[in-house]
mmCIF file of C-alpha atoms in Angstrom:
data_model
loop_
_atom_site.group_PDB
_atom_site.id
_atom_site.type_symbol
_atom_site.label_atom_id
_atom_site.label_comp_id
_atom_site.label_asym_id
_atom_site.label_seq_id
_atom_site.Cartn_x
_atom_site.Cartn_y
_atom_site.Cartn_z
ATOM 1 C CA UNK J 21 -80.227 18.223 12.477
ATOM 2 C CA UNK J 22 -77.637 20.998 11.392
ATOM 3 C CA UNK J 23 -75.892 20.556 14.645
ATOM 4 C CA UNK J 24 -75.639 16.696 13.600
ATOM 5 C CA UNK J 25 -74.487 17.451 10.274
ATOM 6 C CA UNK J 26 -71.893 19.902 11.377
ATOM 7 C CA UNK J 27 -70.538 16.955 13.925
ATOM 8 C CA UNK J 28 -70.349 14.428 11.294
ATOM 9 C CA UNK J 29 -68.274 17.008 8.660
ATOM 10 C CA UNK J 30 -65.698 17.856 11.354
ATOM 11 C CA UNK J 31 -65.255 14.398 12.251
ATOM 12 C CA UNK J 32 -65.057 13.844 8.801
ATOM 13 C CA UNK J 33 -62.404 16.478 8.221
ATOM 14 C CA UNK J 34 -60.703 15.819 11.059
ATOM 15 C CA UNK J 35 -60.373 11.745 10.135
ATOM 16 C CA UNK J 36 -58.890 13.247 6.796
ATOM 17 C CA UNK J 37 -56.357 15.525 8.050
ATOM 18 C CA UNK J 38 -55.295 12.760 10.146
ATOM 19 C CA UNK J 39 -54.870 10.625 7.396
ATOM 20 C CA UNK J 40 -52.934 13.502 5.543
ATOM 21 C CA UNK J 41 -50.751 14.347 7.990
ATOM 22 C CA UNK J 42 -49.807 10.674 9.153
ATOM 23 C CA UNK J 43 -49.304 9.923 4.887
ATOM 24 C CA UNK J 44 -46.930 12.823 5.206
ATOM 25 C CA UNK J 45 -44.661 11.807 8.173
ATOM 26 C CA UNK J 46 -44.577 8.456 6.924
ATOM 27 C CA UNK J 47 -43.647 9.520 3.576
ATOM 28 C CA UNK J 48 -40.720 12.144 4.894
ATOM 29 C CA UNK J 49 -39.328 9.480 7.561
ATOM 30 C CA UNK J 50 -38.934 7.085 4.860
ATOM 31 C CA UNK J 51 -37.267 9.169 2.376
ATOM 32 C CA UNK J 52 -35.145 10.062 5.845
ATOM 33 C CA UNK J 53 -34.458 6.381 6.099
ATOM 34 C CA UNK J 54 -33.533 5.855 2.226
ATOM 35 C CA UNK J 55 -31.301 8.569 3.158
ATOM 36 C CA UNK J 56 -29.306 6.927 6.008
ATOM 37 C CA UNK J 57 -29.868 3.543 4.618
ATOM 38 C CA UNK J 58 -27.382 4.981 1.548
ATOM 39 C CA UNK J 59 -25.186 6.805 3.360
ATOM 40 C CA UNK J 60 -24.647 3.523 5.737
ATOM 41 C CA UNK J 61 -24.251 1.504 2.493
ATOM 42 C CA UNK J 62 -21.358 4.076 1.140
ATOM 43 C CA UNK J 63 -19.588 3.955 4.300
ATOM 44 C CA UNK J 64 -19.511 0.462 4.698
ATOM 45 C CA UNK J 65 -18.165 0.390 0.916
ATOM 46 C CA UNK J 66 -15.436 3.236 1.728
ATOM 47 C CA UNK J 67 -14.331 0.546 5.070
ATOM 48 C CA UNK J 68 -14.473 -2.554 2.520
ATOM 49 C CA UNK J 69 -12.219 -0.545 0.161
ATOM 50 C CA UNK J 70 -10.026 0.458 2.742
ATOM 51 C CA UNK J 71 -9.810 -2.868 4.184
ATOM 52 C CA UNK J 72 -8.757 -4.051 0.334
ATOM 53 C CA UNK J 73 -6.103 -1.782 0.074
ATOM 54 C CA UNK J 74 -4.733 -2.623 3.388
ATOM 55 C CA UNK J 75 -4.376 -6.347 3.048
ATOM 56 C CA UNK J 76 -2.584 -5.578 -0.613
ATOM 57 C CA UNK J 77 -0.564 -2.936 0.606
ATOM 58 C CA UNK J 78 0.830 -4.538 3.405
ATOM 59 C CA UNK J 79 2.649 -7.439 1.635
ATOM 60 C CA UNK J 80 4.850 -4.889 0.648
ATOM 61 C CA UNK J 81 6.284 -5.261 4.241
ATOM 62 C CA UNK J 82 6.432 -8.989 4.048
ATOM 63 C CA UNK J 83 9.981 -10.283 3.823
ATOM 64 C CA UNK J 84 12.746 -12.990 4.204
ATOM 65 C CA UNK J 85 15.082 -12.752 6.730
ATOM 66 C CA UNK J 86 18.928 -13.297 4.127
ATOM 67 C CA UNK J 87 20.975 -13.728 7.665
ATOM 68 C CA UNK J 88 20.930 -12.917 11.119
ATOM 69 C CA UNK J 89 23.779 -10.393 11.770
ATOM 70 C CA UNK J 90 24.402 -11.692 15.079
ATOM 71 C CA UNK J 91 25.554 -14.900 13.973
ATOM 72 C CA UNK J 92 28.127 -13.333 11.889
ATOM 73 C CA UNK J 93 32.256 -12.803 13.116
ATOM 74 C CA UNK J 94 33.163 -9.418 14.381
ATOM 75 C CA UNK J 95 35.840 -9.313 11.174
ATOM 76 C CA UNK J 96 32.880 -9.861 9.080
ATOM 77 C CA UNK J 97 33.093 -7.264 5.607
ATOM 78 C CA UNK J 98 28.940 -6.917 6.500
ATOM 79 C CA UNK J 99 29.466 -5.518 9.563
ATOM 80 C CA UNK J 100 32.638 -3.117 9.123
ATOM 81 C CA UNK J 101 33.885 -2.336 6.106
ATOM 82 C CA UNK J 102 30.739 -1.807 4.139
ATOM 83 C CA UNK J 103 28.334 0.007 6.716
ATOM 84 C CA UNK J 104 28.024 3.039 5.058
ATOM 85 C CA UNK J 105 25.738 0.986 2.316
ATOM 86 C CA UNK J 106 23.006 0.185 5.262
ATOM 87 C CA UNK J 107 21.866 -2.584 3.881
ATOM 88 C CA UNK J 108 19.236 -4.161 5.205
ATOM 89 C CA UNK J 109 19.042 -8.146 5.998
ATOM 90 C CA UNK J 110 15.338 -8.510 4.615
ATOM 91 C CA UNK J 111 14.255 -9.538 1.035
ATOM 92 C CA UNK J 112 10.973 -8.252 0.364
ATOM 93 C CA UNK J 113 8.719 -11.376 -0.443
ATOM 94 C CA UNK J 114 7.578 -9.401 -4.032
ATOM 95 C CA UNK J 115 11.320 -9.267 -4.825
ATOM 96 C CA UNK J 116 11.998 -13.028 -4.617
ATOM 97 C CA UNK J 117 11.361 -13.612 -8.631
ATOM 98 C CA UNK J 118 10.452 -11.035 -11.491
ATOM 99 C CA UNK J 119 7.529 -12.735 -11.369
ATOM 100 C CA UNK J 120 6.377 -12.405 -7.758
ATOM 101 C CA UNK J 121 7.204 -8.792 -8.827
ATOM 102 C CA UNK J 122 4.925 -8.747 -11.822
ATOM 103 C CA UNK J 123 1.886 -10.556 -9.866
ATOM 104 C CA UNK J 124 2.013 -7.896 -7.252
ATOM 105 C CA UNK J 125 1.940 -5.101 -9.409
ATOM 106 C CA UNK J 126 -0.701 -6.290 -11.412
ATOM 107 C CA UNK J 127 -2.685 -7.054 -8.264
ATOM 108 C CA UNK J 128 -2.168 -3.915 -6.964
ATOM 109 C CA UNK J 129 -3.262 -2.112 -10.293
ATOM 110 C CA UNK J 130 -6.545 -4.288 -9.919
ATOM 111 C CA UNK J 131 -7.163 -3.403 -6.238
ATOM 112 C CA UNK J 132 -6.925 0.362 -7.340
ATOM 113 C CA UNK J 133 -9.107 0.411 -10.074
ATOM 114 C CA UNK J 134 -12.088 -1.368 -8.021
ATOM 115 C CA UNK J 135 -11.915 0.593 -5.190
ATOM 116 C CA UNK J 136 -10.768 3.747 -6.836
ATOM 117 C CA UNK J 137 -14.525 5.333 -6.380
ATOM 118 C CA UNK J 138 -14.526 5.030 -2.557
ATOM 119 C CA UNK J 139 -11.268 6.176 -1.413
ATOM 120 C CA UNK J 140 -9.595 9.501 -0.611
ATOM 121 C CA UNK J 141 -8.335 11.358 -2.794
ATOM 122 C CA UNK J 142 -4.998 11.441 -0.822
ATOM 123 C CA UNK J 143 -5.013 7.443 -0.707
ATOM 124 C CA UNK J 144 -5.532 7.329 -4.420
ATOM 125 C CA UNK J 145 -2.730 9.565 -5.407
ATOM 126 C CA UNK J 146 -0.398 7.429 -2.586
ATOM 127 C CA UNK J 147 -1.373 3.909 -4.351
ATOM 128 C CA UNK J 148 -0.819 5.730 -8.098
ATOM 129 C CA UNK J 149 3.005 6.775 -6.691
ATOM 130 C CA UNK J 150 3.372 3.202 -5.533
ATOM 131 C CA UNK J 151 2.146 1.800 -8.815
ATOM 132 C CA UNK J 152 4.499 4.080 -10.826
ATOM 133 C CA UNK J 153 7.236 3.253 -8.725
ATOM 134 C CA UNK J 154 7.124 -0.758 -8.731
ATOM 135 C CA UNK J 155 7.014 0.254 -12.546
ATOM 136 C CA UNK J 156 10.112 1.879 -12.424
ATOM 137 C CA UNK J 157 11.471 -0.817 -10.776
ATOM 138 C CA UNK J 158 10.401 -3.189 -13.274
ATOM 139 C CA UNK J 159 12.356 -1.280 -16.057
ATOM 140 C CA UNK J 160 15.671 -1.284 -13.984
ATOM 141 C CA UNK J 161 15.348 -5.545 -13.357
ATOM 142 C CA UNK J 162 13.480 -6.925 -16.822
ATOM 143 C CA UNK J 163 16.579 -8.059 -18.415
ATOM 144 C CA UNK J 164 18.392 -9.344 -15.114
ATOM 145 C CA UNK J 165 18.408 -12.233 -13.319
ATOM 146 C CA UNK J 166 16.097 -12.878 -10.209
ATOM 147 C CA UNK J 167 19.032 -12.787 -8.337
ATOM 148 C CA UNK J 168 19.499 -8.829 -9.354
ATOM 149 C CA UNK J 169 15.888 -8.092 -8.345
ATOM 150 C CA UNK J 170 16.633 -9.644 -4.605
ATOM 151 C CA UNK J 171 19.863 -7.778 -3.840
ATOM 152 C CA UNK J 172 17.431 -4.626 -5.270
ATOM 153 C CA UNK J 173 14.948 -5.705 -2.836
ATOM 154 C CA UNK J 174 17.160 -5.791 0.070
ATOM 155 C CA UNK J 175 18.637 -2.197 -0.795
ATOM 156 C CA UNK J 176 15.086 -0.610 -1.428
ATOM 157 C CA UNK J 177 13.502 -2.901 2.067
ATOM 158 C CA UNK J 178 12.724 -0.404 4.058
ATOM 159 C CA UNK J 179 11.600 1.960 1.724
ATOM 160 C CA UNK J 180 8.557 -0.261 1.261
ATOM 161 C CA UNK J 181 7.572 -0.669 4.525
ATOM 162 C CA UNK J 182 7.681 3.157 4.432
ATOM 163 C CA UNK J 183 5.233 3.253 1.531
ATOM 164 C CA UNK J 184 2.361 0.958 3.449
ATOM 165 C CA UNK J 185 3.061 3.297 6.843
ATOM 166 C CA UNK J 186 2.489 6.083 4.366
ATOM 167 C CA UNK J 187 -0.825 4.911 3.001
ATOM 168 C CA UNK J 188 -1.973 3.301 6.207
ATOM 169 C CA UNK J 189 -1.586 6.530 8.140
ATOM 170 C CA UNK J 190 -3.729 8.476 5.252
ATOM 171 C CA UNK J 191 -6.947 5.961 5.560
ATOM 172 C CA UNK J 192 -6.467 6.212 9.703
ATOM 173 C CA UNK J 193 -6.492 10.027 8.914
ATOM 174 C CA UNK J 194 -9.641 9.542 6.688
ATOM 175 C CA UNK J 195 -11.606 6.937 8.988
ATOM 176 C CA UNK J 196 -10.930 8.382 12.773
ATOM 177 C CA UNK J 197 -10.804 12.210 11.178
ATOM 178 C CA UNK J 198 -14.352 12.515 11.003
ATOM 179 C CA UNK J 199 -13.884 12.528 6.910
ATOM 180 C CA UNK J 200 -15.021 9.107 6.167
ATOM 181 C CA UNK J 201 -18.431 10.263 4.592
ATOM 182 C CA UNK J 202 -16.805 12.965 2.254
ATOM 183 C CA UNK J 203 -14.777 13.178 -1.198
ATOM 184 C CA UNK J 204 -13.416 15.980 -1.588
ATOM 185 C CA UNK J 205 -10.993 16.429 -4.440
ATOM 186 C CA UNK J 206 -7.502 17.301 -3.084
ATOM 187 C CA UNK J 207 -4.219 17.697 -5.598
ATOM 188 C CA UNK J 208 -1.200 16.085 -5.775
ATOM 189 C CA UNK J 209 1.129 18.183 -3.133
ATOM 190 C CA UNK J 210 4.511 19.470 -3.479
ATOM 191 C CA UNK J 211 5.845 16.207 -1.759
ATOM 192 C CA UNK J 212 4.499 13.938 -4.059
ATOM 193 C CA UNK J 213 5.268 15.909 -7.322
ATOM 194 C CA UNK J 214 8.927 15.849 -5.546
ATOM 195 C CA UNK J 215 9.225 12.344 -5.092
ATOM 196 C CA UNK J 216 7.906 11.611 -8.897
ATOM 197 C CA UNK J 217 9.968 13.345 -10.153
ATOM 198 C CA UNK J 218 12.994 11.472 -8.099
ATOM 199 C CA UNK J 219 11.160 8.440 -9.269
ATOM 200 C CA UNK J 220 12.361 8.855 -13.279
ATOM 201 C CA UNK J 221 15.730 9.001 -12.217
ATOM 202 C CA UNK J 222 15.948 5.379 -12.308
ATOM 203 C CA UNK J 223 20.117 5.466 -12.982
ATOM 204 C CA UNK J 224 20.660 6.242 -9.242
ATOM 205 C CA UNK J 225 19.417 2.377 -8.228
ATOM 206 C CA UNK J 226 20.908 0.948 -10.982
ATOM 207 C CA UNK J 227 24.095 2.677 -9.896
ATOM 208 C CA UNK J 228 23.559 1.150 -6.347
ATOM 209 C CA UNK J 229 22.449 -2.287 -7.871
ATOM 210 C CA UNK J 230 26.295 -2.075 -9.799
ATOM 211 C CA UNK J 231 28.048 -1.439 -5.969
ATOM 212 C CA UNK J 232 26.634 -4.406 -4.702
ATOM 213 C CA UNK J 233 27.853 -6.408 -7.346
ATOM 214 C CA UNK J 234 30.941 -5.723 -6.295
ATOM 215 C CA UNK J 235 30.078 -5.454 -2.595
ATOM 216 C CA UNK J 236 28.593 -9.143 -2.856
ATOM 217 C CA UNK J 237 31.364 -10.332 -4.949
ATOM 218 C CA UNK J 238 34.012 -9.314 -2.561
ATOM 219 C CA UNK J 239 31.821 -10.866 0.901
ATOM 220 C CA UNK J 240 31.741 -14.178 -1.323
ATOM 221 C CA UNK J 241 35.417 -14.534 -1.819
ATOM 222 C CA UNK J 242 36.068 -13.457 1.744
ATOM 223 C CA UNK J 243 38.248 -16.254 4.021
ATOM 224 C CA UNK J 244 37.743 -14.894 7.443
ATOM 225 C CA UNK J 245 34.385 -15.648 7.337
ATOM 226 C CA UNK J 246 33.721 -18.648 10.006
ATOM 227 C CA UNK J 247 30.718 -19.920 7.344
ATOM 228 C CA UNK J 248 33.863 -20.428 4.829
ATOM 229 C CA UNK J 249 36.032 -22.250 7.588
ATOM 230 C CA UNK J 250 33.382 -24.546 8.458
ATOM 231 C CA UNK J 251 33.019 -25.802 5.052
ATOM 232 C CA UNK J 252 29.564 -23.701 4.870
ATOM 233 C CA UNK J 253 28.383 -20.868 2.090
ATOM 234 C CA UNK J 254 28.312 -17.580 3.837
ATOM 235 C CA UNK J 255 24.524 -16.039 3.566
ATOM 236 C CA UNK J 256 24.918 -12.992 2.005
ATOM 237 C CA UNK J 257 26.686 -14.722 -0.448
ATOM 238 C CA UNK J 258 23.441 -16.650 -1.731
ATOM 239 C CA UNK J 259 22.164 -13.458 -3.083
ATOM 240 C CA UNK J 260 25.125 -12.323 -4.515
ATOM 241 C CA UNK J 261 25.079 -10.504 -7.974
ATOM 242 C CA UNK J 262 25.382 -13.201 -10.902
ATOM 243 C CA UNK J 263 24.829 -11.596 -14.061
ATOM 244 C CA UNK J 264 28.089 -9.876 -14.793
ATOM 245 C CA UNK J 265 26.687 -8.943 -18.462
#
């Protein structure tokens, strides 16, 4: 009878650590699975953000063609006299109108401050430099014509298109550098300080935007151009600096 007793208490026991054991795997694997669950569910936010960012960014590259120097005469003012400007023969799209330029700053203000949480610090500081610089921008062109903010736009072109390579090559750094699941604080560097601080000197574009005044003024009045001898308006000339105030 003792014997039978004894039996039934071990099985008893043994049922119970059983049960113990299997509550406690289940309940660690779960929290395990929370775990990952969350970490998949900030990752997947960081590559939404990122994906945000990129699609804004990159209409910062978008542009107009003004002419195609090809078709232009080999006596043409563009293509000797007035190389040393290196002008470029792209309007960016967000320079067509003060306007365009206001909606895309504003748009890219909103894009930062949703995403701000989920991005590198690196990418954040990039897009704040960008921000302050369209600003600075703004100041030199709010009381000139839209005609001003395209010859601006062709003269500061390329520069753009260097600011989305910038950014883009950060979030490739975070995504394919292994650092997509951390956020670690990093400080402005040395560069960037460098290149705010160029940014307040605003009197250096408007000092450019005042030589193509007179750059554009001369190419309009110019008769060698075959555009003028076919009865035609030469290009360049469409974007030629109006406001003489």
């Amino acid at each position: 009878m003792a014997l039978i007793s004894g039996l039934i208490n071990s099985n008893v026991f043994n049922v119970f650590l059983g049960a113990i054991v299997t509550f406690m795997f289940t309940y660690f694997l779960n929290i395990k699975n929370q775990g990952m669950s969350y970490n998949q569910k900030v990752v997947d936010k960081r590559f939404e953000a990122y994906e945000d960012i990129v699609d804004t960014i990159s209409e910062l590259g978008h542009s107009i063609t003004a002419t195609d120097v090809n078709t232009l005469p080999s006596q043409c003012i563009f293509l000797n006299e007035k190389k040393n400007l290196r002008i470029s023969l792209a309007i960016p799209y967000i320079f067509m109108t003060k306007s365009d330029l206001i909606e895309y700053s504003i748009n890219l203000q909103k894009c930062c401050s949703k995403n701000v949480l989920w991005i590198d610090n690196k990418v954040s500081a990039e897009l704040d430099f960008i921000n302050d610089y369209l600003l600075n921008i703004w100041k030199i062109v709010e009381d000139r014509s839209d005609d001003d903010l395209k010859i601006l736009g062709i003269v500061l072109h390329q520069e753009l298109i260097n600011f989305y390579i910038s950014v883009n090559n950060i979030i490739q750094e975070d995504i394919y550098g292994g650092k997509i699941r951390k956020l670690k604080s990093i400080k402005y560097t040395i560069k960037v300080n460098n290149r705010r601080y160029r940014l307040l000197n605003t009197s250096l574009y408007k000092i450019g935007l005042s030589d193509l005044n007179k750059w554009f003024g001369d190419l309009y009045q110019c008769q060698e151009c075959h555009y003028v001898e076919c009865g035609k308006k030469c290009p360049l000339a469409t974007y030629r600096f109006i406001n003489k105030n």
